[in-house]
CSV table of C-alpha atoms and ligand atoms in Angstrom, one decimal:
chain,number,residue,atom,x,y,z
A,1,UNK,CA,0.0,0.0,0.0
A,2,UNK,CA,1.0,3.5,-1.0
A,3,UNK,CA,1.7,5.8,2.3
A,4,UNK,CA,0.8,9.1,0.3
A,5,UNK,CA,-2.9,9.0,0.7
A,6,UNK,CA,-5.2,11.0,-1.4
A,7,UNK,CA,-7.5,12.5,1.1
A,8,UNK,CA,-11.0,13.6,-0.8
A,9,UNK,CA,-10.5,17.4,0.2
A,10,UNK,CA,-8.0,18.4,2.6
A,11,UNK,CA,-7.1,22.0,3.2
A,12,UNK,CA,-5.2,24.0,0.9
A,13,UNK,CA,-3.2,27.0,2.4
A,14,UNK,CA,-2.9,30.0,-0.5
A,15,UNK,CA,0.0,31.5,1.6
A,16,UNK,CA,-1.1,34.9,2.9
A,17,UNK,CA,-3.1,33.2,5.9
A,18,UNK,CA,0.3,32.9,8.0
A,19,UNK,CA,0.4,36.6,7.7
A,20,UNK,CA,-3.2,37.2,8.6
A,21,UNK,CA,-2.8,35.0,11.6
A,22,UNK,CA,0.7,36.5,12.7
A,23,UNK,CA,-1.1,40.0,12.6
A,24,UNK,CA,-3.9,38.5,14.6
A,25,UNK,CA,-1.4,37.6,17.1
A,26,UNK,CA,0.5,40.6,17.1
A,27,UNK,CA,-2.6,42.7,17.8
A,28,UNK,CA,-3.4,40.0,20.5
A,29,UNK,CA,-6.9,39.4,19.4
A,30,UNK,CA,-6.7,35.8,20.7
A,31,UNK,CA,-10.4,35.8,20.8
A,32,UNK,CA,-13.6,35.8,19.5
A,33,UNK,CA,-14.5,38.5,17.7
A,34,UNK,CA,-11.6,40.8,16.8
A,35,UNK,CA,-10.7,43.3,13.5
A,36,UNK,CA,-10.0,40.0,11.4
A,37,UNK,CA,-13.2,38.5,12.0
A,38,UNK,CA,-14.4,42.4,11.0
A,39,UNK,CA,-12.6,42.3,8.0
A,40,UNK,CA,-13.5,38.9,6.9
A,41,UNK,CA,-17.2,39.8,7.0
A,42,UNK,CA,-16.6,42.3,5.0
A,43,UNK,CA,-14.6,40.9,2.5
A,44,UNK,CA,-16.8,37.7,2.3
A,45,UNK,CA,-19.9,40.2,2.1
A,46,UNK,CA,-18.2,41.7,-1.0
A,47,UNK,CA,-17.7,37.9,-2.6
A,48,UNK,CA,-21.0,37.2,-1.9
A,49,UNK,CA,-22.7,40.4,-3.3
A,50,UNK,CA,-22.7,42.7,-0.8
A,51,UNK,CA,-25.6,41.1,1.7
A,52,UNK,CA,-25.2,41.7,5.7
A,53,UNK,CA,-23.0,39.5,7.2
A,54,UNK,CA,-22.4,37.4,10.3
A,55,UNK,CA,-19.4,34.9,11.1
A,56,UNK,CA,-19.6,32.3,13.3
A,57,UNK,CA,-17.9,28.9,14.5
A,58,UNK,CA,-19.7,26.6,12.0
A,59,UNK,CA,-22.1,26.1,9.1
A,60,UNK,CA,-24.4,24.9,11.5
A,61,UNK,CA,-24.9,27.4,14.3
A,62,UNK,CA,-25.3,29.8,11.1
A,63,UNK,CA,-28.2,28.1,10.4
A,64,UNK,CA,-29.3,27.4,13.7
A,65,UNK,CA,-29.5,31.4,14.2
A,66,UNK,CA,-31.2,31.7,10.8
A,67,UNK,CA,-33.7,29.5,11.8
A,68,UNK,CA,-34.4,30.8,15.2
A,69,UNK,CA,-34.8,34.3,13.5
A,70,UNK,CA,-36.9,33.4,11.3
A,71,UNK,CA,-39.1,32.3,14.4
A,72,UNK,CA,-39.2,28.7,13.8
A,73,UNK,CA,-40.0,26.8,17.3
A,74,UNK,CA,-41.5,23.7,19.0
A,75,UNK,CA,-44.2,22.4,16.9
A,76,UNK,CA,-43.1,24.1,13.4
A,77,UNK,CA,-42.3,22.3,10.4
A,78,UNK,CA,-39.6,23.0,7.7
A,79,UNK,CA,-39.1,21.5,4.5
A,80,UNK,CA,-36.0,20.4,3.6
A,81,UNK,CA,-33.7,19.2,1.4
A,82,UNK,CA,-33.4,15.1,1.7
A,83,UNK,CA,-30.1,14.8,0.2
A,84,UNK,CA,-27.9,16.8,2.4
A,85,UNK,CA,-25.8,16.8,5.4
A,86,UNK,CA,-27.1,16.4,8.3
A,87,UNK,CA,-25.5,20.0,9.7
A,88,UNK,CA,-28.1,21.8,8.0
A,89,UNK,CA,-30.8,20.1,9.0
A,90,UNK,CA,-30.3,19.3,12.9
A,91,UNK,CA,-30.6,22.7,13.7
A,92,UNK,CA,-34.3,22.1,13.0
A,93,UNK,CA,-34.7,19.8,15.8
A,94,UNK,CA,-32.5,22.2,18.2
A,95,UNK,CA,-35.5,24.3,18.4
A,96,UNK,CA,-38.2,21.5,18.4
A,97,UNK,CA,-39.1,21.9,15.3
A,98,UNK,CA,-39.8,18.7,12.5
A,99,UNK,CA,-38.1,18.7,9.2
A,100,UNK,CA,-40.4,17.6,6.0
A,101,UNK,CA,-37.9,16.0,3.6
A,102,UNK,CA,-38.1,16.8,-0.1
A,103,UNK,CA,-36.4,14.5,-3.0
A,104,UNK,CA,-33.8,15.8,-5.2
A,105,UNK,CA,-34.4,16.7,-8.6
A,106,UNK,CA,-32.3,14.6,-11.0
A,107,UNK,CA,-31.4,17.4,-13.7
A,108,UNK,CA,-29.5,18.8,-10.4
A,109,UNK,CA,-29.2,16.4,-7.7
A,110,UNK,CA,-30.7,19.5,-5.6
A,111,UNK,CA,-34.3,20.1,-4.3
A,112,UNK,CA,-37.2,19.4,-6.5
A,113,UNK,CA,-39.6,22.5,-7.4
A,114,UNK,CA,-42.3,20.7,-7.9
A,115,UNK,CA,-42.1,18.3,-5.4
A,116,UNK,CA,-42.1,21.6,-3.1
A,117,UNK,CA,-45.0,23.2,-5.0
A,118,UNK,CA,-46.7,20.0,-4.5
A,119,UNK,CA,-46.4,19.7,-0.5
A,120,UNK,CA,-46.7,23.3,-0.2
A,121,UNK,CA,-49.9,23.5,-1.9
A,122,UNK,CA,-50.9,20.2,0.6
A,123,UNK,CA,-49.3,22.0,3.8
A,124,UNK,CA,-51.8,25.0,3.1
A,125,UNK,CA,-54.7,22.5,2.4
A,126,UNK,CA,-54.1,21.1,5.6
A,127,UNK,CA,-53.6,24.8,6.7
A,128,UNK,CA,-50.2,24.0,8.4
A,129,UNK,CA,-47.6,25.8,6.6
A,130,UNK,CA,-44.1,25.3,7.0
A,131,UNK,CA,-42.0,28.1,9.2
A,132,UNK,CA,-39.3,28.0,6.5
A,133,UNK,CA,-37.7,26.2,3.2
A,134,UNK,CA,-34.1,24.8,3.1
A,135,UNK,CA,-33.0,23.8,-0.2
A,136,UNK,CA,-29.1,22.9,-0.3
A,137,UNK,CA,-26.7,23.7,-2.7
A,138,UNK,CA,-24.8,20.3,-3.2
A,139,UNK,CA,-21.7,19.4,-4.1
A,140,UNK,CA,-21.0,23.4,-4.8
A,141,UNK,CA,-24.4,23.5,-7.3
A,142,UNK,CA,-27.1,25.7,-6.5
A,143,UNK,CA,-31.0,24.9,-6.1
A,144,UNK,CA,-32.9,26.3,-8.3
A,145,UNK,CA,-33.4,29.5,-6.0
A,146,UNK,CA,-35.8,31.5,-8.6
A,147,UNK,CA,-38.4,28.6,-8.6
A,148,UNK,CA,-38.0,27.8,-5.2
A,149,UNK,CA,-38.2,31.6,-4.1
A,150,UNK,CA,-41.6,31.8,-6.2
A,151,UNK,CA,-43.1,28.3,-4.5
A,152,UNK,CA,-42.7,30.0,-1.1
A,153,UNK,CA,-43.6,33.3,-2.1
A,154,UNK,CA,-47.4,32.6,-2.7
A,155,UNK,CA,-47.4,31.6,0.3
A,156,UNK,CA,-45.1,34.1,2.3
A,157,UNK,CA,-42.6,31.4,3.8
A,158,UNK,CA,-39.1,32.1,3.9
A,159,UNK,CA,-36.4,30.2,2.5
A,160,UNK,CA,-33.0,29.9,3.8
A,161,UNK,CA,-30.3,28.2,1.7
A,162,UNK,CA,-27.9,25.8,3.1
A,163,UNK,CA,-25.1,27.1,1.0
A,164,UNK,CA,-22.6,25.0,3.6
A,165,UNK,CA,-21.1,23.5,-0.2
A,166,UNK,CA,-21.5,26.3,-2.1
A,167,UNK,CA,-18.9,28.7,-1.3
A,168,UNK,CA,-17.8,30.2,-5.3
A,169,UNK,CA,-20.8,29.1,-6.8
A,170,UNK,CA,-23.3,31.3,-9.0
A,171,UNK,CA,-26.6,30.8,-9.7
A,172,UNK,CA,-27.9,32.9,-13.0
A,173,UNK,CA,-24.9,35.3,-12.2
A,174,UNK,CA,-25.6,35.5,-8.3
A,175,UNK,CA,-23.2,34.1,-6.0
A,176,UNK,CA,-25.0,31.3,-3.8
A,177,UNK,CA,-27.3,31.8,-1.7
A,178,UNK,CA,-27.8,35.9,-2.8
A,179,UNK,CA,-30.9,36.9,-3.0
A,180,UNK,CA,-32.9,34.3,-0.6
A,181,UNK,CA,-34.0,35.2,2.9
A,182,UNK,CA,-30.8,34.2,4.4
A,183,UNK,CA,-28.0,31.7,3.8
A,184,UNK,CA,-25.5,29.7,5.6
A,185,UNK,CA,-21.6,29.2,4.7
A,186,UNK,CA,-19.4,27.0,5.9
A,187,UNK,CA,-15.6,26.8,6.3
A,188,UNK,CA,-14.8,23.7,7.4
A,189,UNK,CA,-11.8,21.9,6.7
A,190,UNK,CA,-13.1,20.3,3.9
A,191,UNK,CA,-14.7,23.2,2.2
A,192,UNK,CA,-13.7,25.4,-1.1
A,193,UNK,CA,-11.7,27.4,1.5
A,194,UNK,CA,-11.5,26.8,5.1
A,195,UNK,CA,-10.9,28.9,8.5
A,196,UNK,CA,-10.0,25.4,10.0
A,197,UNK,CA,-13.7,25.3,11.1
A,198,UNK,CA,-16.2,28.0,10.7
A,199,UNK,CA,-19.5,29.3,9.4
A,200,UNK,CA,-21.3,32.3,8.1
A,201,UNK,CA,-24.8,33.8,7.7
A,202,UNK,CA,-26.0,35.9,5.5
A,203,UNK,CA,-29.0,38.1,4.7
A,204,UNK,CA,-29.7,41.3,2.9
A,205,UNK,CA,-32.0,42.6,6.1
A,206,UNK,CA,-29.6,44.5,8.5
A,207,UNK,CA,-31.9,43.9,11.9
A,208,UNK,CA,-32.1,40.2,11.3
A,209,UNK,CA,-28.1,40.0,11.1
A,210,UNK,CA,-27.7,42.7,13.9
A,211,UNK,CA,-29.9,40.1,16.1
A,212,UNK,CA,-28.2,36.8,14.8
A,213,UNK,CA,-25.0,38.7,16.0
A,214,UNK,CA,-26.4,39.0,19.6
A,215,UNK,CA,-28.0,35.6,20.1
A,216,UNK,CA,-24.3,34.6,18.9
A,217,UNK,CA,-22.7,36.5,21.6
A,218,UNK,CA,-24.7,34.9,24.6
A,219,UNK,CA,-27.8,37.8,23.9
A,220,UNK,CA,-25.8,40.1,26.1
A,221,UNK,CA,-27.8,43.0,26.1
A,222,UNK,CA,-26.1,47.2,26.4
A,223,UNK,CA,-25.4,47.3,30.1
A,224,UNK,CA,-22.4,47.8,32.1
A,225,UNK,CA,-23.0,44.2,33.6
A,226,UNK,CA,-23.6,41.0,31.9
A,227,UNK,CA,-28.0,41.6,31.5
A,228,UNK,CA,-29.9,39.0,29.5
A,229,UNK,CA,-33.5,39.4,28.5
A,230,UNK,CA,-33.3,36.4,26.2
A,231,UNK,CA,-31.0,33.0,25.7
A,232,UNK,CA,-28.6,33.1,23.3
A,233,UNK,CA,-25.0,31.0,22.3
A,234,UNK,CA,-21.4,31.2,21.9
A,235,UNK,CA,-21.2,31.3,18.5
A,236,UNK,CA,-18.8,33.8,17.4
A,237,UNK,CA,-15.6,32.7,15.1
A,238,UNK,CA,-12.8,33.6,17.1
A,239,UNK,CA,-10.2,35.9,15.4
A,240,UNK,CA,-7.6,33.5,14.8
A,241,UNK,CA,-9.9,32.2,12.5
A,242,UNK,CA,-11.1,34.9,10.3
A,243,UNK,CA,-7.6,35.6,9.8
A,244,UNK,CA,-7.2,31.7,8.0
A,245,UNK,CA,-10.5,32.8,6.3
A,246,UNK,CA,-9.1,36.4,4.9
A,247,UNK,CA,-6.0,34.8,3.5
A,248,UNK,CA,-8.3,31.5,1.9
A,249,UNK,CA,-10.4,34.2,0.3
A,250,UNK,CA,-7.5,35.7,-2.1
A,251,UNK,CA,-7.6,32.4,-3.5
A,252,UNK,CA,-11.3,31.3,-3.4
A,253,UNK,CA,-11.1,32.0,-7.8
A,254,UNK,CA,-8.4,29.8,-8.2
A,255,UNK,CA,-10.0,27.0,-6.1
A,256,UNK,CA,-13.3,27.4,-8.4
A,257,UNK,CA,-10.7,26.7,-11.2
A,258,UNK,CA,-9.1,24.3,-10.1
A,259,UNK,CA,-12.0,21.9,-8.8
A,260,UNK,CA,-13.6,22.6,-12.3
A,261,UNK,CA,-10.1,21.5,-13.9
A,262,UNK,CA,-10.1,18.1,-11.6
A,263,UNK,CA,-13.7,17.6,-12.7
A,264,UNK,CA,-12.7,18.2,-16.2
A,265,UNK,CA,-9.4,15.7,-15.7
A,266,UNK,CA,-11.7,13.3,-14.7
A,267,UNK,CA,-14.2,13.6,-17.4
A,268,UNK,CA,-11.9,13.3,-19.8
A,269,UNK,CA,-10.2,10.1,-18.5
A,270,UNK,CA,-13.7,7.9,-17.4
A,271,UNK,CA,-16.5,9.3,-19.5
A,272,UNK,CA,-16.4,6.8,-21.3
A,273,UNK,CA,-16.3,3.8,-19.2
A,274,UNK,CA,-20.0,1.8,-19.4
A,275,UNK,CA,-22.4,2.5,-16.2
A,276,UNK,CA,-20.1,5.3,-15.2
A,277,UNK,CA,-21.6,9.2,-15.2
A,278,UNK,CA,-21.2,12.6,-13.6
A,279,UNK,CA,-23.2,15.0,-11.6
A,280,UNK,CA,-24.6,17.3,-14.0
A,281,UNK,CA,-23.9,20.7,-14.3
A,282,UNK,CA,-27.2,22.9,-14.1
A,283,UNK,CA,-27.7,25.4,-17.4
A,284,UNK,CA,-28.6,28.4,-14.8
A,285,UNK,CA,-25.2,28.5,-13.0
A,286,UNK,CA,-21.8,27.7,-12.5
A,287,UNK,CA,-21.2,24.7,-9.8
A,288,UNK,CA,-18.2,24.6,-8.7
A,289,UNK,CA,-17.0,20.8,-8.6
A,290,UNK,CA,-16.3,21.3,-4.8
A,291,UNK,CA,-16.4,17.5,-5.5
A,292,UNK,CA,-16.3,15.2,-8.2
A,293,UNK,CA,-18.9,13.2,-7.6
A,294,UNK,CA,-20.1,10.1,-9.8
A,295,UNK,CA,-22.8,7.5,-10.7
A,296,UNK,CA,-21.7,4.2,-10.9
A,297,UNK,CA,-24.0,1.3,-12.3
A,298,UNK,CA,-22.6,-1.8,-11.0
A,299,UNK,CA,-24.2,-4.7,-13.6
A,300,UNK,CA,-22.8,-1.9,-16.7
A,301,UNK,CA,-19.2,-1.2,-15.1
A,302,UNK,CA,-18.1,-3.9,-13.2
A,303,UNK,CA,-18.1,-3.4,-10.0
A,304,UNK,CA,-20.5,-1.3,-6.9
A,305,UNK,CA,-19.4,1.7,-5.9
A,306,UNK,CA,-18.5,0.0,-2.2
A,307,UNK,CA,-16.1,-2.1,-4.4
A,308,UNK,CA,-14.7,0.2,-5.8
A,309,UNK,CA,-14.1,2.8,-2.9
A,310,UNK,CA,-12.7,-0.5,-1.3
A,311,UNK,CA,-10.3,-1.1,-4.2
A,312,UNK,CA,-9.3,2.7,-4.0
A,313,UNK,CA,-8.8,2.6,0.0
A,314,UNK,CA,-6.5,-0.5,-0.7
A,315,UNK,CA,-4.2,1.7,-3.0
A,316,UNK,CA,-4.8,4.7,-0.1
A,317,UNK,CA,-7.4,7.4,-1.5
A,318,UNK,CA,-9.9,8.4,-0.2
A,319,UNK,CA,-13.0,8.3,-1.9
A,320,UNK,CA,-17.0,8.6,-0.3
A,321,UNK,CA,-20.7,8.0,-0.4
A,322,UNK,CA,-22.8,10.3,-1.4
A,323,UNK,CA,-24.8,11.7,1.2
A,324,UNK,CA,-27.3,9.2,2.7
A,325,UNK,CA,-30.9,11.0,2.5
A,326,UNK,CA,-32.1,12.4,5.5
A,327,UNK,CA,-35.2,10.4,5.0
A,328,UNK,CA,-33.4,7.2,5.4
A,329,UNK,CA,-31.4,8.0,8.9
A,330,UNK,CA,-32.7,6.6,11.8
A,331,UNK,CA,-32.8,9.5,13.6
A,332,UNK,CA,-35.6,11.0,11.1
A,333,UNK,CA,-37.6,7.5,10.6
A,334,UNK,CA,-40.8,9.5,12.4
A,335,UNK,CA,-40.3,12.5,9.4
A,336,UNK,CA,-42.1,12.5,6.6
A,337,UNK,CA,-40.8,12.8,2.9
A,338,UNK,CA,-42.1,13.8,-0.4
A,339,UNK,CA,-41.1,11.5,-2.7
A,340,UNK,CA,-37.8,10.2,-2.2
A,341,UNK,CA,-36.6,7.8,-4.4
A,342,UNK,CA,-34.3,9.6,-6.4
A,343,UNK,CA,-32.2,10.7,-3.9
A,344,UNK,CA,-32.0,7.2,-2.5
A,345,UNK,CA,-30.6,6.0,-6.0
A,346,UNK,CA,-27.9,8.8,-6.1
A,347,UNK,CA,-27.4,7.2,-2.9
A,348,UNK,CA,-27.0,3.7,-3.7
A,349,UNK,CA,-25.0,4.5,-6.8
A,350,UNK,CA,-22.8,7.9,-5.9
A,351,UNK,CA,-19.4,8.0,-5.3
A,352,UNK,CA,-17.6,11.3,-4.5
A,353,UNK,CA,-13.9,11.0,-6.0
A,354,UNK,CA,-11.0,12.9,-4.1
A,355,UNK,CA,-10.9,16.3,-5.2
A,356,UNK,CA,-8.8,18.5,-2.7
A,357,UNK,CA,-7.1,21.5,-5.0
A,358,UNK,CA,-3.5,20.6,-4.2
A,359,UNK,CA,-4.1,17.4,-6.1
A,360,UNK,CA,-2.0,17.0,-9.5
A,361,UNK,CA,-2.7,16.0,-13.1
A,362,UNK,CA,-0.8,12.4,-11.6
A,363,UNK,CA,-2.9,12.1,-9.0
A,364,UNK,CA,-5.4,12.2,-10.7
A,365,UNK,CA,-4.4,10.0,-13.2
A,366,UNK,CA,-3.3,7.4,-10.3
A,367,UNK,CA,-7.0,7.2,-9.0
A,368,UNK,CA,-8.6,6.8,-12.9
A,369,UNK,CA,-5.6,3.9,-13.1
A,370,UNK,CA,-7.5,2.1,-10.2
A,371,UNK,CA,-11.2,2.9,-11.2
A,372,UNK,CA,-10.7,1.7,-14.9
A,373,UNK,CA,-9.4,-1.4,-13.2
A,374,UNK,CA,-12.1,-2.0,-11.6
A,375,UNK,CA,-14.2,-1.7,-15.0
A,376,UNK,CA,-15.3,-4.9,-17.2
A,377,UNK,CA,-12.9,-3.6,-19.7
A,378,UNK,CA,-9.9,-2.8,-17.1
B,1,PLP,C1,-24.8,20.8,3.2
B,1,PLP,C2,-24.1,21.1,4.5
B,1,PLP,N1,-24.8,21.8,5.5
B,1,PLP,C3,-24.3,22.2,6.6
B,1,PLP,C4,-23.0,21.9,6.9
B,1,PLP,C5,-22.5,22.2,8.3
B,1,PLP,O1,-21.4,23.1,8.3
B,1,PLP,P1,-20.3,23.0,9.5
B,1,PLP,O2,-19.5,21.7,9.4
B,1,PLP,O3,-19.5,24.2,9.3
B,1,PLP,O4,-21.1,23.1,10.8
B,1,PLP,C6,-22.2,21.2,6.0
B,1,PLP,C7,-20.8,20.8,6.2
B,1,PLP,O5,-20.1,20.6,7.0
B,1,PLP,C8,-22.8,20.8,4.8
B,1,PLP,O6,-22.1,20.1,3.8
């Protein structure tokens, strides 16, 4: 076995972040909160399109304030995405709330329109509507945020898109996520770009981010003393942080690029291999390949995708399912779903391919060496 494993997306330093950080130190901003967390929302807010902005210390206590803002509480519902990660989702049941799965389109892999236009138009039949709508953006593609946006419109709900993957991405021009109620970011250590582990929210309304950034800071309210009128979190990103995010940020283009080129070395090298295909690439918008993720049809190629992550492990990469539908965790076996069956086939026959940006045109060509193996014809 190979001892220089191909990890699916490790962190990739661009090189200013050491200087960020030094600075950070310098000023002895050890903290949460702190100028580089400043600039970095305002940087970020420029990438993004200029909406309000809020960082915090993960994807999921981003949306765990956007949900709370938007009022959701015990009893609500929300509809969400099936095929997602579970970060975007739990936050749901923080706030006793129940999450209504939707299936994924299979144009996009993302959540279906009319599968929402359907169970919203039965949600207001049963004159129960849902507290909010969270389509993801997976795999760094964006929902289909105009149709979605007009679904909950008619009926005044708002959405809030998990755009955890989605950092880079535009949607008919729009960088993800711009444009809805609110949106989340996340910087984990697998992300586009990383702060070693952090999140963002963001919204174009100025009081909702100016509360968010209260609950985040333990809902301290303006007093000399430590006075509370309501129950908040510790939620900020610390400083040392921001100043990894600042520095990832210079480079967040080139990492667009370069996913798309790893898709596109990829392509080149299996597309033609039987029972094998790629996610597809929606006409409204540019995804960014924060993956490379792939269909494999086991009788047509040769072997299941478990095989053939197995044959990959034994050569040391790192490959991995596709997200398991919410629908089908245990922890959700109560919730219901609309539809569902296509997102348990991208399950069943998805396998994300390593796709970290510091990987090479060899690397790439060492993983395809193992996967055409694996073929009929290999
Ligand atoms: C779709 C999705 N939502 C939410 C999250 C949660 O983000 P975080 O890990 O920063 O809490 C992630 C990733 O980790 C994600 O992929």
């Amino acid at each position: 076995m190979r001892t220089d494993r191909i990890i699916l997306s490790p962190p990739h330093m661009g090189g200013r972040e050491t200087e960020f950080v030094r600075e950070a130190f310098e000023s002895n901003f050890i903290v949460p909160l702190g100028p580089m967390v400043d600039a970095f929302e305002a940087e970020f807010s420029q990438v993004i399109g200029g909406a309000y902005t809020l960082a915090l210390s993960s994807g999921t206590a981003a949306m765990h304030l956007a949900l709370r803002e938007f009022g959701v509480r015990s009893g609500d519902e929300v509809l969400a995405s099936t095929l997602t990660f579970i970060g975007g989702v739990s936050p749901i049941t923080f706030l006793g709330a129940t999450p209504v799965f939707i299936d994924a389109d299979r144009a996009t892999w993302n959540l279906d329109p009319n599968l929402l236009v359907e169970e919203l138009a039965e949600c207001a039949r049963r004159g129960r509507l849902p507290k909010a709508v969270v389509p993801t953006d997976l795999y760094g593609q964006c929902a289909d945020l105009d149709r979605i946006r007009a679904a909950c419109a008619s009926y005044d709900v708002p959405v809030i898109v998990d755009s955890a993957e989605a950092v880079g991405a535009t949607y008919k021009g729009r960088h993800a996520g711009a444009g809805a109620q609110a949106a989340v970011y996340s910087f984990n250590g697998n992300k586009i770009i990383t702060t070693s582990g952090g999140g963002m929210l963001a919204s174009d309304d100025k009081a909702l981010i100016e509360h968010a950034r209260k609950l985040s800071t333990q809902a301290r309210d303006p007093a000399p003393w430590y006075e509370h009128t309501e129950i908040g979190y510790n939620y900020r990103m610390s400083n040392i942080s921001a100043a990894i995010g600042r520095g990832q940020l210079q480079v967040l283009g080139a990492r667009v690029k370069k996913k798309r080129q790893i898709f596109s070395w990829y392509f080149e090298r299996l597309r033609e291999l039987p029972g094998f295909t790629f996610m597809p690439e929606a006409s409204y918008g540019q995804c960014t390949r924060w993956l490379t993720v792939v269909l494999i049809g086991p009788c047509e190629f040769g072997a299941s995708p478990s095989e053939v992550r197995a044959a990959l492990d034994k050569e040391n990469i790192e490959a991995r399912p596709v997200w398991k539908p919410m629908h089908l965790q245990p922890v959700f076996r109560d919730c219901r779903c609309r539809g569902g069956k296509v997102a348990e086939d991208l399950f069943e026959r998805g396998l994300c391919l390593p796709s970290g940006t510091a990987l090479t045109e060899e690397d790439v060509d060492r993983v395809c060496r193992i996967l055409r193996g694996c073929a009929h014809q290999g």
